[in-house]
């Protein structure tokens, strides 16, 4: 499945500043593996050590947050648009419990 | 990045949002073109501990991003309030600063009658104070 992936500013160093790229995968999980092949380092930015999407990374398939679909197992079809959107957050004390 | 241009009325609008949200932290997005802020999006802070942290509602953020794009604007800045500390990024602010190409505005309410706004860029955890010009 070929999908269009929108890359946010902080990840563009990995994509040679491309804001949109084409990638493949039948699920979001497969898409992330494909992105990692094309742009090494991408998976580490998107997923934690257990392979789950990081808490402060939001991924949308078309208009839908994958957390309300099937998370990493969300299915993709040709022509889908996937948006990677880092959360906007901060705070006063150390962020230990956020991680 | 060079500097951010804000209208007085926009600054007042942000201060009002921050005061109304007190004692919780307020947060929002500023959009515009050519460094001039055109639109303010006060957002909902959905952090489970809004007294000390902020997290913009991801759904709302996504909608705002779509709207900004539709209106042919750019996200220029992210703002949030420091309710009890000065207008300088905290360690957590830096760790979670995911947008290196926008300004981070911090509004300090240490003296609620006279809020202070400061602008920063935060790139790879490095903080740099940036200029913000208030115009009419």
Short mmCIF file of C-alpha atoms in Angstrom, two decimals:
data_model
loop_
_atom_site.label_atom_id
_atom_site.label_comp_id
_atom_site.label_asym_id
_atom_site.label_seq_id
_atom_site.Cartn_x
_atom_site.Cartn_y
_atom_site.Cartn_z
CA UNK A 1 0.00 0.00 0.00
CA UNK A 2 1.47 3.33 -1.00
CA UNK A 3 0.59 6.17 1.31
CA UNK A 4 1.56 9.80 1.62
CA UNK A 5 3.29 10.68 4.89
CA UNK A 6 3.49 14.23 6.17
CA UNK A 7 6.72 14.83 8.05
CA UNK A 8 6.84 17.39 10.87
CA UNK A 9 9.69 19.92 11.17
CA UNK A 10 11.63 18.09 13.88
CA UNK A 11 11.91 14.93 11.75
CA UNK A 12 12.86 16.59 8.50
CA UNK A 13 16.56 16.28 9.22
CA UNK A 14 16.03 12.59 8.57
CA UNK A 15 14.13 13.14 5.31
CA UNK A 16 16.50 15.68 3.75
CA UNK A 17 13.97 18.39 4.57
CA UNK A 18 11.16 16.76 2.64
CA UNK A 19 7.77 17.66 4.09
CA UNK A 20 5.93 14.84 2.33
CA UNK A 21 7.13 11.45 1.33
CA UNK A 22 5.67 8.28 -0.13
CA UNK A 23 6.02 5.09 1.86
CA UNK A 24 4.50 1.63 2.06
CA UNK A 25 2.80 -0.60 4.58
CA UNK A 26 -0.42 -2.49 5.16
CA UNK A 27 -0.54 -1.18 8.72
CA UNK A 28 0.94 1.76 10.63
CA UNK A 29 3.44 -0.68 12.14
CA UNK A 30 4.62 -1.77 8.69
CA UNK A 31 4.72 1.83 7.57
CA UNK A 32 7.04 2.72 10.46
CA UNK A 33 9.34 -0.18 9.53
CA UNK A 34 9.36 1.05 5.94
CA UNK A 35 10.11 4.61 7.06
CA UNK A 36 12.99 3.30 9.17
CA UNK A 37 14.44 1.53 6.10
CA UNK A 38 14.18 4.67 4.01
CA UNK A 39 15.19 7.09 6.75
CA UNK A 40 17.27 5.37 9.44
CA UNK A 41 16.61 6.77 12.89
CA UNK A 42 12.93 7.43 12.22
CA UNK A 43 11.62 4.51 14.29
CA UNK A 44 13.50 5.60 17.36
CA UNK A 45 11.95 9.06 17.07
CA UNK A 46 8.43 7.63 16.73
CA UNK A 47 8.48 4.59 19.00
CA UNK A 48 9.72 3.75 22.47
CA UNK A 49 11.95 0.76 23.28
CA UNK A 50 8.93 -1.57 23.36
CA UNK A 51 7.89 -0.53 19.85
CA UNK A 52 4.85 1.47 20.96
CA UNK A 53 4.25 4.93 19.55
CA UNK A 54 5.78 7.49 21.92
CA UNK A 55 3.33 9.30 24.13
CA UNK A 56 4.16 12.71 22.69
CA UNK A 57 3.83 11.62 19.07
CA UNK A 58 0.37 11.67 17.52
CA UNK A 59 -0.28 9.84 14.26
CA UNK A 60 -3.32 10.45 12.11
CA UNK A 61 -4.57 8.38 9.22
CA UNK A 62 -6.48 10.85 7.11
CA UNK A 63 -8.42 12.71 9.82
CA UNK A 64 -8.37 9.99 12.48
CA UNK A 65 -6.05 9.68 15.46
CA UNK A 66 -4.78 6.08 15.41
CA UNK A 67 -5.36 5.89 19.17
CA UNK A 68 -9.06 5.86 18.35
CA UNK A 69 -8.54 3.26 15.63
CA UNK A 70 -6.23 0.29 16.20
CA UNK A 71 -3.04 2.07 17.20
CA UNK A 72 -0.01 0.51 15.47
CA UNK A 73 -2.30 -2.12 13.92
CA UNK A 74 -4.41 0.47 12.12
CA UNK A 75 -4.82 -0.68 8.53
CA UNK A 76 -3.75 1.45 5.60
CA UNK A 77 -4.99 1.55 2.06
CA UNK A 78 -3.58 3.02 -1.14
CA UNK A 79 -3.76 6.80 -1.18
CA UNK A 80 -4.18 7.27 2.57
CA UNK A 81 -2.58 10.34 4.07
CA UNK A 82 -0.66 9.78 7.28
CA UNK A 83 0.27 12.79 9.42
CA UNK A 84 2.89 12.62 12.15
CA UNK A 85 2.23 15.39 14.64
CA UNK A 86 4.38 15.87 17.73
CA UNK A 87 2.41 17.01 20.76
CA UNK A 88 2.76 20.52 22.11
CA UNK A 89 3.57 20.22 25.79
CA UNK A 90 5.74 21.44 28.62
CA UNK A 91 5.71 22.07 32.31
CA UNK A 92 7.28 23.34 35.41
CA UNK A 93 8.89 20.34 37.08
CA UNK A 94 11.05 17.52 35.78
CA UNK A 95 9.23 15.33 33.33
CA UNK A 96 10.20 11.94 34.76
CA UNK A 97 6.64 10.72 35.10
CA UNK A 98 5.75 11.79 31.60
CA UNK A 99 8.07 9.33 29.95
CA UNK B 1 14.02 33.00 12.71
CA UNK B 2 14.25 36.65 13.46
CA UNK B 3 11.49 38.35 15.36
CA UNK B 4 7.80 38.00 16.02
CA UNK B 5 5.36 40.87 15.54
CA UNK B 6 2.32 40.96 17.78
CA UNK B 7 -0.52 43.47 17.99
CA UNK B 8 -1.33 44.99 21.36
CA UNK B 9 -4.86 43.57 21.19
CA UNK B 10 -3.44 40.09 20.57
CA UNK B 11 -1.16 40.39 23.55
CA UNK B 12 -4.11 41.46 25.68
CA UNK B 13 -6.10 38.49 24.40
CA UNK B 14 -3.32 36.10 25.43
CA UNK B 15 -2.93 37.73 28.84
CA UNK B 16 -6.69 37.43 29.39
CA UNK B 17 -6.60 33.75 28.46
CA UNK B 18 -3.69 33.15 30.86
CA UNK B 19 -5.42 35.00 33.71
CA UNK B 20 -8.70 33.19 33.15
CA UNK B 21 -6.95 29.83 33.17
CA UNK B 22 -5.01 30.61 36.36
CA UNK B 23 -4.10 28.77 38.59
CA UNK B 24 -3.71 26.24 35.76
CA UNK B 25 -1.28 26.79 32.92
CA UNK B 26 -2.76 28.22 29.73
CA UNK B 27 -1.53 27.30 26.26
CA UNK B 28 -2.20 28.16 22.65
CA UNK B 29 -0.96 28.58 19.11
CA UNK B 30 -0.22 31.73 17.13
CA UNK B 31 -0.49 31.71 13.36
CA UNK B 32 0.30 34.30 10.76
CA UNK B 33 2.51 35.21 7.86
CA UNK B 34 5.83 36.95 7.46
CA UNK B 35 6.41 36.97 11.22
CA UNK B 36 3.23 38.98 11.92
CA UNK B 37 0.70 37.17 14.08
CA UNK B 38 -2.66 37.08 12.44
CA UNK B 39 -4.63 34.63 14.51
CA UNK B 40 -4.60 33.40 18.09
CA UNK B 41 -5.83 29.94 18.96
CA UNK B 42 -6.26 29.62 22.72
CA UNK B 43 -6.38 25.87 23.33
CA UNK B 44 -7.52 23.48 26.01
CA UNK B 45 -4.83 22.26 28.40
CA UNK B 46 -5.50 18.53 28.72
CA UNK B 47 -2.54 17.71 30.95
CA UNK B 48 -3.64 15.56 33.91
CA UNK B 49 -1.72 18.04 36.10
CA UNK B 50 -2.60 21.38 34.50
CA UNK B 51 -1.40 23.28 37.56
CA UNK B 52 2.21 22.53 36.66
CA UNK B 53 2.08 21.33 33.06
CA UNK B 54 0.47 21.94 29.72
CA UNK B 55 -0.51 19.65 26.90
CA UNK B 56 -2.53 21.00 24.00
CA UNK B 57 -5.50 18.75 23.23
CA UNK B 58 -4.10 16.70 20.29
CA UNK B 59 -7.44 16.65 18.44
CA UNK B 60 -7.74 20.40 18.76
CA UNK B 61 -4.11 20.80 17.66
CA UNK B 62 -4.74 18.71 14.55
CA UNK B 63 -7.82 20.77 13.66
CA UNK B 64 -5.90 24.01 14.17
CA UNK B 65 -3.05 22.78 11.96
CA UNK B 66 -5.58 21.97 9.22
CA UNK B 67 -7.19 25.38 9.56
CA UNK B 68 -3.83 27.18 9.47
CA UNK B 69 -2.95 25.32 6.29
CA UNK B 70 -6.35 26.02 4.73
CA UNK B 71 -5.99 29.72 5.42
CA UNK B 72 -2.52 29.69 3.93
CA UNK B 73 -0.93 30.79 7.20
CA UNK B 74 1.92 29.29 9.19
CA UNK B 75 2.25 28.34 12.83
CA UNK B 76 4.56 31.07 14.11
CA UNK B 77 4.57 30.48 17.84
CA UNK B 78 3.35 28.40 20.75
CA UNK B 79 2.47 30.17 23.96
CA UNK B 80 1.98 29.02 27.51
CA UNK B 81 1.84 30.59 30.92
CA UNK B 82 4.13 30.22 33.89
CA UNK B 83 1.82 30.81 36.81
CA UNK B 84 4.40 31.00 39.57
CA UNK B 85 7.75 31.34 37.86
CA UNK B 86 9.51 33.75 35.56
CA UNK B 87 9.19 33.77 31.79
CA UNK B 88 12.05 31.39 31.06
CA UNK B 89 11.76 27.84 29.64
CA UNK B 90 11.88 25.07 32.23
CA UNK B 91 13.81 21.85 31.79
CA UNK B 92 10.56 20.12 30.78
CA UNK B 93 9.70 22.91 28.34
CA UNK B 94 13.02 22.23 26.60
CA UNK B 95 12.71 18.44 26.66
CA UNK B 96 9.28 18.61 25.07
CA UNK B 97 10.03 21.42 22.61
CA UNK B 98 9.30 19.55 19.40
CA UNK B 99 9.05 22.53 17.10
CA UNK B 100 12.46 24.04 16.36
CA UNK B 101 11.14 26.44 13.73
CA UNK B 102 8.62 28.35 15.84
CA UNK B 103 8.89 30.79 18.71
CA UNK B 104 8.01 29.68 22.22
CA UNK B 105 6.29 32.51 24.04
CA UNK B 106 6.15 32.31 27.80
CA UNK B 107 3.83 34.54 29.77
CA UNK B 108 4.71 34.90 33.42
CA UNK B 109 1.96 35.65 35.89
CA UNK B 110 4.27 36.10 38.86
CA UNK B 111 2.70 39.54 39.02
CA UNK B 112 -0.78 38.89 37.56
CA UNK B 113 -1.47 42.60 37.17
CA UNK B 114 1.57 43.01 34.99
CA UNK B 115 2.19 39.81 33.02
CA UNK B 116 5.55 39.51 31.29
CA UNK B 117 5.96 37.94 27.86
CA UNK B 118 9.25 36.63 26.48
CA UNK B 119 10.01 34.82 23.26
CA UNK B 120 12.50 31.99 22.75
CA UNK B 121 13.64 29.53 20.15
CA UNK B 122 14.39 26.08 21.53
CA UNK B 123 16.47 23.92 19.21
CA UNK B 124 17.89 20.60 20.39
CA UNK B 125 17.35 21.73 23.96
CA UNK B 126 19.25 24.98 23.44
CA UNK B 127 17.42 28.11 24.47
CA UNK B 128 17.84 31.44 22.72
CA UNK B 129 15.88 34.54 23.61
CA UNK B 130 14.27 36.13 20.56
CA UNK B 131 12.78 39.54 19.91
CA UNK B 132 9.07 40.18 20.04
CA UNK B 133 7.76 43.50 18.82
CA UNK B 134 4.40 44.77 19.97
CA UNK B 135 2.66 46.99 17.44
CA UNK B 136 -0.75 48.67 17.15
#
